[in-house]
Amino acid sequence: MRSRVFNLKYFFRDSDKKGIFKIIKEMIIYGWIKKELPTDYIRNFLYRKEIIEYKNYLSLNQFNRIISSNKLVFPEISSILNNKLSFSYFFEHYKLPTPELISYNLKNYYHFKGTVSLITNKTDLAIYFINVFEATKEDKLFLKLLDAVSGKGAILLDKKRLNTQLERYGDALLNNSYIHQKVLVQHAEINKIHSESINSVRIITYIDKNNDIHILSALMRFGIGKSILDNVGSGGFAISINMDTGTLQGIGRQSITKGGAVYIKHPNTNVKLNGFKIPFFLEACELSKKAATYLPNRIVGWDIAICVDGPIIIEGNHNPSLHLSDIAYGGYCTHPLIKEILKELKMA
């Protein structure tokens, strides 16, 4: 609730608002229909002039009921999705494409090529990573906290800047648990839009009561500036993907908590977004459906990188930020499969 109050400052600054009396009327109707306080009316940009069918968007209660339903989301599966080390080992075992795991640390115990090293200071930490870089011939490693969400705590460790980076990140590395992955090589077409981050496709899979796997929708997220992260929580933006053509469609939207900017071109490269064709999109869809057979939560958000040789699964999310997909889709409550879900949860 506090975050939604915080959103108000961006709402008041937005010049693309409907009239205040129309907003008040719509909020009352939206709250009445959803049978709850209309707290997500602002977060979902329903106050903006271009949003006509505001009643078609998920409410906060609908969103929460879906992602927390014991009919759709199972703790024993979510535990694998949520732990990045478990996820990496699981998918490597089944030979599904995922970033190569080089090494990892569980607090002060660092694991590399079958050996375990106890490391308690930055000097030994530097020696450890120098050895990893030399043994693997890699120049960079991508480090992720085992339990992080929205890219929190991610580090792009660079061999050339190792000592400087360890001065900055050393304490975090000595006090937390990370996986250390090979850096992905992004497809050249995606690099045309933004090359500083790996820009991922978010595909939402849904398994119905007959165990048939569907794709609800897809969007793509892009980083901005020098950020190595593409997620909206780090200031990036999301844009819908047309499921029939595999092209970006509509406008890119930044989270309201980051200012709520709207983009028709990427702000750094000026590449036009609408109509841009995503390489290997069909293959990414098939990969997400295959992944859903191995980790069958009935609803999962898969983050997939488009690399030189095809799609690679970065991670799966048991809480797939449905409000982003809701916004990109243009109102999830019109989606026949979302209607089916809400009916099953007796929320239709």
Short mmCIF file of C-alpha atoms in Angstrom, two decimals:
data_model
loop_
_atom_site.label_atom_id
_atom_site.label_comp_id
_atom_site.label_asym_id
_atom_site.label_seq_id
_atom_site.Cartn_x
_atom_site.Cartn_y
_atom_site.Cartn_z
CA MET A 1 0.00 0.00 0.00
CA ARG A 2 2.85 2.38 0.83
CA SER A 3 4.35 1.93 -2.64
CA ARG A 4 1.03 2.86 -4.21
CA VAL A 5 0.95 6.08 -2.18
CA PHE A 6 4.49 6.72 -3.40
CA ASN A 7 3.23 6.35 -6.99
CA LEU A 8 1.03 9.41 -6.54
CA LYS A 9 3.90 11.84 -7.05
CA TYR A 10 4.45 10.46 -10.57
CA PHE A 11 0.72 10.47 -11.20
CA PHE A 12 0.46 14.18 -10.38
CA ARG A 13 3.42 14.99 -12.65
CA ASP A 14 1.95 13.07 -15.61
CA SER A 15 0.63 15.42 -18.28
CA ASP A 16 -1.25 12.63 -20.07
CA LYS A 17 -3.96 12.23 -17.43
CA LYS A 18 -7.68 12.13 -18.05
CA GLY A 19 -9.76 14.83 -16.39
CA ILE A 20 -9.83 14.63 -12.60
CA PHE A 21 -13.60 14.05 -12.44
CA LYS A 22 -13.35 11.24 -14.98
CA ILE A 23 -10.53 9.65 -12.99
CA ILE A 24 -12.56 9.79 -9.78
CA LYS A 25 -15.59 8.30 -11.53
CA GLU A 26 -13.55 5.50 -13.07
CA MET A 27 -11.83 4.68 -9.78
CA ILE A 28 -15.20 4.38 -8.05
CA ILE A 29 -16.57 2.12 -10.81
CA TYR A 30 -13.36 0.07 -10.95
CA GLY A 31 -13.41 -0.42 -7.17
CA TRP A 32 -17.12 -1.33 -7.22
CA ILE A 33 -16.69 -3.91 -9.99
CA LYS A 34 -13.58 -5.46 -8.44
CA LYS A 35 -15.06 -5.24 -4.93
CA GLU A 36 -11.92 -3.71 -3.46
CA LEU A 37 -10.06 -0.42 -3.13
CA PRO A 38 -8.84 0.60 -6.61
CA THR A 39 -5.19 0.71 -5.55
CA ASP A 40 -3.87 -0.57 -8.90
CA TYR A 41 -5.77 1.96 -10.99
CA ILE A 42 -2.75 4.26 -10.89
CA ARG A 43 0.02 1.61 -10.98
CA ASN A 44 -1.48 0.18 -14.17
CA PHE A 45 -1.72 3.61 -15.84
CA LEU A 46 -5.51 3.34 -16.14
CA TYR A 47 -5.74 7.11 -15.56
CA ARG A 48 -4.04 7.86 -18.89
CA LYS A 49 -6.05 9.18 -21.81
CA GLU A 50 -5.33 6.26 -24.14
CA ILE A 51 -6.80 3.68 -21.70
CA ILE A 52 -10.48 3.38 -22.59
CA GLU A 53 -11.41 -0.11 -21.34
CA TYR A 54 -10.02 0.36 -17.83
CA LYS A 55 -12.35 -2.29 -16.39
CA ASN A 56 -10.50 -5.00 -18.33
CA TYR A 57 -7.37 -4.84 -16.18
CA LEU A 58 -6.58 -7.09 -13.23
CA SER A 59 -7.12 -5.66 -9.78
CA LEU A 60 -4.57 -6.11 -7.00
CA ASN A 61 -6.71 -8.83 -5.40
CA GLN A 62 -7.09 -10.72 -8.68
CA PHE A 63 -3.34 -10.48 -9.25
CA ASN A 64 -2.52 -11.72 -5.74
CA ARG A 65 -5.06 -14.54 -5.84
CA ILE A 66 -3.61 -15.89 -9.09
CA ILE A 67 0.05 -15.87 -8.04
CA SER A 68 -0.65 -17.26 -4.56
CA SER A 69 -3.24 -19.88 -5.49
CA ASN A 70 -2.40 -23.41 -4.34
CA LYS A 71 -4.27 -24.60 -7.42
CA LEU A 72 -1.79 -22.88 -9.72
CA VAL A 73 1.47 -22.46 -7.83
CA PHE A 74 3.13 -25.29 -5.90
CA PRO A 75 5.78 -24.57 -3.21
CA GLU A 76 7.93 -27.59 -4.02
CA ILE A 77 8.25 -26.43 -7.64
CA SER A 78 8.58 -22.77 -6.76
CA SER A 79 11.53 -23.63 -4.49
CA ILE A 80 13.48 -24.78 -7.57
CA LEU A 81 12.45 -21.75 -9.59
CA ASN A 82 13.37 -19.36 -6.77
CA ASN A 83 16.86 -20.69 -6.07
CA LYS A 84 19.13 -19.80 -8.97
CA LEU A 85 21.64 -22.54 -8.16
CA SER A 86 18.95 -25.24 -8.03
CA PHE A 87 17.44 -23.86 -11.24
CA SER A 88 20.78 -23.93 -13.04
CA TYR A 89 21.62 -27.48 -11.98
CA PHE A 90 18.10 -28.68 -12.78
CA PHE A 91 18.07 -27.33 -16.32
CA GLU A 92 21.64 -28.39 -17.03
CA HIS A 93 20.66 -31.91 -15.98
CA TYR A 94 17.85 -31.96 -18.54
CA LYS A 95 20.05 -30.28 -21.15
CA LEU A 96 17.79 -27.29 -21.57
CA PRO A 97 19.69 -24.18 -22.72
CA THR A 98 20.55 -21.97 -19.77
CA PRO A 99 23.59 -19.78 -18.97
CA GLU A 100 26.64 -21.94 -18.23
CA LEU A 101 27.39 -22.22 -14.52
CA ILE A 102 31.12 -21.56 -14.04
CA SER A 103 31.31 -21.53 -10.25
CA TYR A 104 29.34 -20.45 -7.20
CA ASN A 105 29.68 -19.55 -3.56
CA LEU A 106 27.58 -20.42 -0.54
CA LYS A 107 28.60 -17.64 1.81
CA ASN A 108 32.39 -18.04 2.34
CA TYR A 109 32.63 -21.44 0.64
CA TYR A 110 33.54 -21.06 -3.03
CA HIS A 111 32.97 -23.97 -5.43
CA PHE A 112 34.88 -24.37 -8.71
CA LYS A 113 35.59 -27.53 -10.73
CA GLY A 114 34.81 -29.87 -7.86
CA THR A 115 36.94 -28.10 -5.26
CA VAL A 116 35.77 -25.97 -2.34
CA SER A 117 37.74 -23.00 -1.00
CA LEU A 118 37.08 -21.16 2.24
CA ILE A 119 37.51 -17.46 1.51
CA THR A 120 37.21 -14.82 4.21
CA ASN A 121 38.98 -11.73 2.83
CA LYS A 122 39.22 -9.68 -0.35
CA THR A 123 42.82 -10.69 -1.07
CA ASP A 124 41.93 -14.39 -1.26
CA LEU A 125 38.77 -13.47 -3.15
CA ALA A 126 40.86 -11.75 -5.84
CA ILE A 127 43.14 -14.79 -6.10
CA TYR A 128 40.11 -17.07 -6.46
CA PHE A 129 38.57 -15.09 -9.33
CA ILE A 130 41.93 -14.65 -11.07
CA ASN A 131 42.26 -18.44 -11.06
CA VAL A 132 38.71 -18.83 -12.42
CA PHE A 133 39.37 -16.33 -15.21
CA GLU A 134 42.65 -18.03 -16.12
CA ALA A 135 41.21 -21.55 -16.04
CA THR A 136 38.14 -20.71 -18.11
CA LYS A 137 39.72 -18.12 -20.45
CA GLU A 138 36.72 -15.89 -19.73
CA ASP A 139 37.10 -12.12 -19.44
CA LYS A 140 33.84 -11.52 -17.59
CA LEU A 141 31.45 -13.36 -15.28
CA PHE A 142 27.84 -12.55 -14.47
CA LEU A 143 27.14 -12.98 -10.75
CA LYS A 144 23.63 -13.32 -9.33
CA LEU A 145 22.40 -13.70 -5.78
CA LEU A 146 20.83 -17.13 -5.29
CA ASP A 147 17.54 -15.73 -4.02
CA ALA A 148 17.40 -12.30 -5.65
CA VAL A 149 14.42 -10.88 -7.53
CA SER A 150 14.40 -8.18 -10.22
CA GLY A 151 18.14 -8.50 -10.71
CA LYS A 152 18.92 -7.15 -7.24
CA GLY A 153 22.61 -7.44 -6.40
CA ALA A 154 23.73 -8.62 -9.86
CA ILE A 155 27.39 -7.99 -10.70
CA LEU A 156 29.15 -8.07 -14.07
CA LEU A 157 32.63 -9.00 -12.90
CA ASP A 158 35.34 -7.86 -15.32
CA LYS A 159 38.83 -9.37 -15.26
CA LYS A 160 40.38 -6.03 -16.25
CA ARG A 161 38.69 -4.18 -13.39
CA LEU A 162 38.75 -6.98 -10.84
CA ASN A 163 40.58 -5.22 -8.00
CA THR A 164 38.49 -2.08 -8.31
CA GLN A 165 35.26 -4.08 -8.42
CA LEU A 166 36.23 -6.20 -5.42
CA GLU A 167 36.80 -3.04 -3.40
CA ARG A 168 33.20 -2.14 -4.19
CA TYR A 169 31.53 -5.56 -4.13
CA GLY A 170 33.89 -7.64 -1.99
CA ASP A 171 31.89 -7.36 1.23
CA ALA A 172 28.71 -8.40 -0.58
CA LEU A 173 30.48 -11.39 -2.13
CA LEU A 174 31.87 -12.47 1.24
CA ASN A 175 28.56 -12.21 3.04
CA ASN A 176 26.08 -13.60 0.50
CA SER A 177 25.63 -16.53 -1.85
CA TYR A 178 26.04 -16.10 -5.62
CA ILE A 179 26.13 -18.12 -8.80
CA HIS A 180 28.86 -17.15 -11.29
CA GLN A 181 27.77 -17.63 -14.89
CA LYS A 182 29.30 -17.32 -18.30
CA VAL A 183 28.25 -14.06 -19.94
CA LEU A 184 25.72 -14.57 -22.71
CA VAL A 185 26.34 -13.31 -26.24
CA GLN A 186 23.21 -11.49 -27.32
CA HIS A 187 21.91 -11.65 -30.90
CA ALA A 188 23.16 -8.78 -33.07
CA GLU A 189 19.61 -7.70 -33.93
CA ILE A 190 18.75 -7.22 -30.26
CA ASN A 191 22.04 -5.37 -29.74
CA LYS A 192 20.84 -2.82 -32.27
CA ILE A 193 18.24 -1.73 -29.73
CA HIS A 194 20.35 -1.97 -26.56
CA SER A 195 23.68 -3.77 -26.15
CA GLU A 196 24.60 -2.92 -22.55
CA SER A 197 22.16 -5.41 -21.02
CA ILE A 198 20.81 -8.82 -21.93
CA ASN A 199 17.27 -7.85 -22.97
CA SER A 200 14.93 -10.70 -22.17
CA VAL A 201 11.63 -11.93 -23.53
CA ARG A 202 9.10 -12.63 -20.74
CA ILE A 203 6.78 -15.45 -21.78
CA ILE A 204 3.91 -16.47 -19.48
CA THR A 205 2.96 -20.14 -19.66
CA TYR A 206 -0.27 -21.58 -18.28
CA ILE A 207 -1.18 -25.24 -17.77
CA ASP A 208 -4.92 -25.80 -17.85
CA LYS A 209 -6.89 -28.43 -15.93
CA ASN A 210 -6.41 -30.88 -18.81
CA ASN A 211 -2.62 -30.43 -18.57
CA ASP A 212 -2.42 -28.65 -21.89
CA ILE A 213 0.27 -25.96 -21.97
CA HIS A 214 -0.60 -22.52 -23.33
CA ILE A 215 1.22 -19.23 -23.71
CA LEU A 216 -0.81 -16.40 -22.25
CA SER A 217 1.24 -13.56 -23.75
CA ALA A 218 4.76 -12.28 -24.24
CA LEU A 219 6.59 -9.02 -23.76
CA MET A 220 10.17 -7.86 -23.99
CA ARG A 221 12.17 -5.80 -21.54
CA PHE A 222 15.02 -3.45 -22.39
CA GLY A 223 17.64 -1.79 -20.26
CA ILE A 224 18.41 1.91 -20.51
CA GLY A 225 21.77 3.68 -20.48
CA LYS A 226 24.70 1.70 -19.09
CA SER A 227 22.52 -0.55 -16.93
CA ILE A 228 23.37 -4.25 -17.18
CA LEU A 229 19.79 -5.07 -16.15
CA ASP A 230 16.69 -4.95 -18.32
CA ASN A 231 13.94 -5.22 -15.71
CA VAL A 232 11.56 -2.38 -14.99
CA GLY A 233 12.56 -2.36 -11.33
CA SER A 234 16.01 -1.16 -12.45
CA GLY A 235 14.63 1.59 -14.68
CA GLY A 236 14.17 -0.39 -17.89
CA PHE A 237 10.92 -0.70 -19.81
CA ALA A 238 8.61 -3.36 -21.20
CA ILE A 239 6.80 -3.62 -24.53
CA SER A 240 4.29 -6.16 -25.83
CA ILE A 241 5.16 -8.80 -28.44
CA ASN A 242 2.64 -9.76 -31.11
CA MET A 243 2.18 -13.51 -30.71
CA ASP A 244 1.38 -14.06 -34.39
CA THR A 245 4.24 -12.10 -35.94
CA GLY A 246 6.90 -12.14 -33.22
CA THR A 247 7.29 -8.38 -33.52
CA LEU A 248 7.28 -5.69 -30.88
CA GLN A 249 3.98 -3.85 -30.82
CA GLY A 250 2.68 -0.65 -29.32
CA ILE A 251 4.74 1.48 -26.97
CA GLY A 252 7.35 0.74 -24.33
CA ARG A 253 6.38 1.60 -20.78
CA GLN A 254 8.57 2.26 -17.81
CA SER A 255 7.26 1.44 -14.34
CA ILE A 256 5.44 4.32 -12.69
CA THR A 257 7.85 3.94 -9.75
CA LYS A 258 10.67 4.90 -12.14
CA GLY A 259 8.81 7.81 -13.71
CA GLY A 260 6.37 6.07 -16.04
CA ALA A 261 8.08 7.18 -19.27
CA VAL A 262 6.64 6.06 -22.62
CA TYR A 263 8.89 5.09 -25.53
CA ILE A 264 8.27 4.62 -29.25
CA LYS A 265 12.04 4.45 -29.83
CA HIS A 266 14.78 3.24 -27.53
CA PRO A 267 16.05 6.35 -25.73
CA ASN A 268 19.73 5.49 -26.30
CA THR A 269 19.80 4.14 -29.85
CA ASN A 270 16.64 5.74 -31.32
CA VAL A 271 15.72 2.38 -32.86
CA LYS A 272 11.98 2.27 -33.55
CA LEU A 273 10.29 -0.35 -31.37
CA ASN A 274 6.89 -1.02 -32.97
CA GLY A 275 7.23 -3.65 -35.70
CA PHE A 276 10.77 -4.74 -34.73
CA LYS A 277 11.03 -8.48 -35.37
CA ILE A 278 12.46 -10.61 -32.55
CA PRO A 279 14.83 -13.33 -33.81
CA PHE A 280 14.04 -16.90 -32.70
CA PHE A 281 10.73 -15.85 -31.16
CA LEU A 282 8.92 -19.03 -32.21
CA GLU A 283 11.78 -21.09 -30.79
CA ALA A 284 11.60 -19.08 -27.55
CA CYS A 285 7.90 -19.91 -27.25
CA GLU A 286 8.54 -23.59 -27.80
CA LEU A 287 11.37 -23.54 -25.27
CA SER A 288 9.14 -21.96 -22.62
CA LYS A 289 6.48 -24.63 -23.16
CA LYS A 290 9.12 -27.35 -22.90
CA ALA A 291 10.44 -25.80 -19.68
CA ALA A 292 6.91 -25.82 -18.27
CA THR A 293 6.80 -29.61 -18.62
CA TYR A 294 9.85 -29.93 -16.36
CA LEU A 295 8.79 -27.36 -13.75
CA PRO A 296 5.00 -27.52 -14.02
CA ASN A 297 3.71 -24.71 -11.89
CA ARG A 298 0.52 -23.95 -13.74
CA ILE A 299 1.56 -20.34 -14.28
CA VAL A 300 5.20 -19.28 -14.76
CA GLY A 301 6.94 -16.27 -16.24
CA TRP A 302 10.00 -17.39 -18.24
CA ASP A 303 12.80 -14.91 -18.93
CA ILE A 304 14.49 -15.88 -22.17
CA ALA A 305 17.55 -14.30 -23.78
CA ILE A 306 17.82 -14.18 -27.57
CA CYS A 307 21.38 -15.25 -28.26
CA VAL A 308 23.44 -15.80 -31.38
CA ASP A 309 22.44 -19.45 -31.80
CA GLY A 310 18.93 -19.29 -30.35
CA PRO A 311 16.97 -18.72 -27.15
CA ILE A 312 18.39 -19.43 -23.69
CA ILE A 313 16.33 -19.59 -20.49
CA ILE A 314 17.69 -17.17 -17.92
CA GLU A 315 15.18 -18.03 -15.21
CA GLY A 316 11.59 -18.92 -14.40
CA ASN A 317 9.42 -16.88 -12.05
CA HIS A 318 6.68 -18.35 -9.88
CA ASN A 319 5.54 -14.74 -9.36
CA PRO A 320 5.66 -13.51 -12.95
CA SER A 321 4.76 -9.83 -12.41
CA LEU A 322 1.40 -10.27 -14.08
CA HIS A 323 0.68 -6.54 -13.84
CA LEU A 324 3.39 -5.97 -16.50
CA SER A 325 1.82 -8.54 -18.80
CA ASP A 326 -1.62 -7.14 -18.00
CA ILE A 327 -0.51 -3.67 -19.12
CA ALA A 328 1.31 -4.95 -22.21
CA TYR A 329 -1.67 -7.10 -23.25
CA GLY A 330 -4.08 -4.19 -22.86
CA GLY A 331 -6.22 -5.71 -20.11
CA TYR A 332 -5.85 -9.37 -19.15
CA CYS A 333 -9.49 -9.75 -18.10
CA THR A 334 -10.47 -10.04 -21.79
CA HIS A 335 -8.04 -12.95 -22.28
CA PRO A 336 -10.03 -16.22 -22.57
CA LEU A 337 -7.47 -18.15 -20.53
CA ILE A 338 -7.34 -15.52 -17.80
CA LYS A 339 -11.14 -15.69 -17.70
CA GLU A 340 -10.78 -19.44 -17.26
CA ILE A 341 -8.31 -18.94 -14.40
CA LEU A 342 -10.51 -16.37 -12.65
CA LYS A 343 -13.50 -18.68 -13.02
CA GLU A 344 -11.55 -21.57 -11.50
CA LEU A 345 -10.59 -19.30 -8.61
CA LYS A 346 -14.25 -18.15 -8.43
CA MET A 347 -13.30 -14.55 -9.16
CA ALA A 348 -15.03 -14.15 -12.51
#
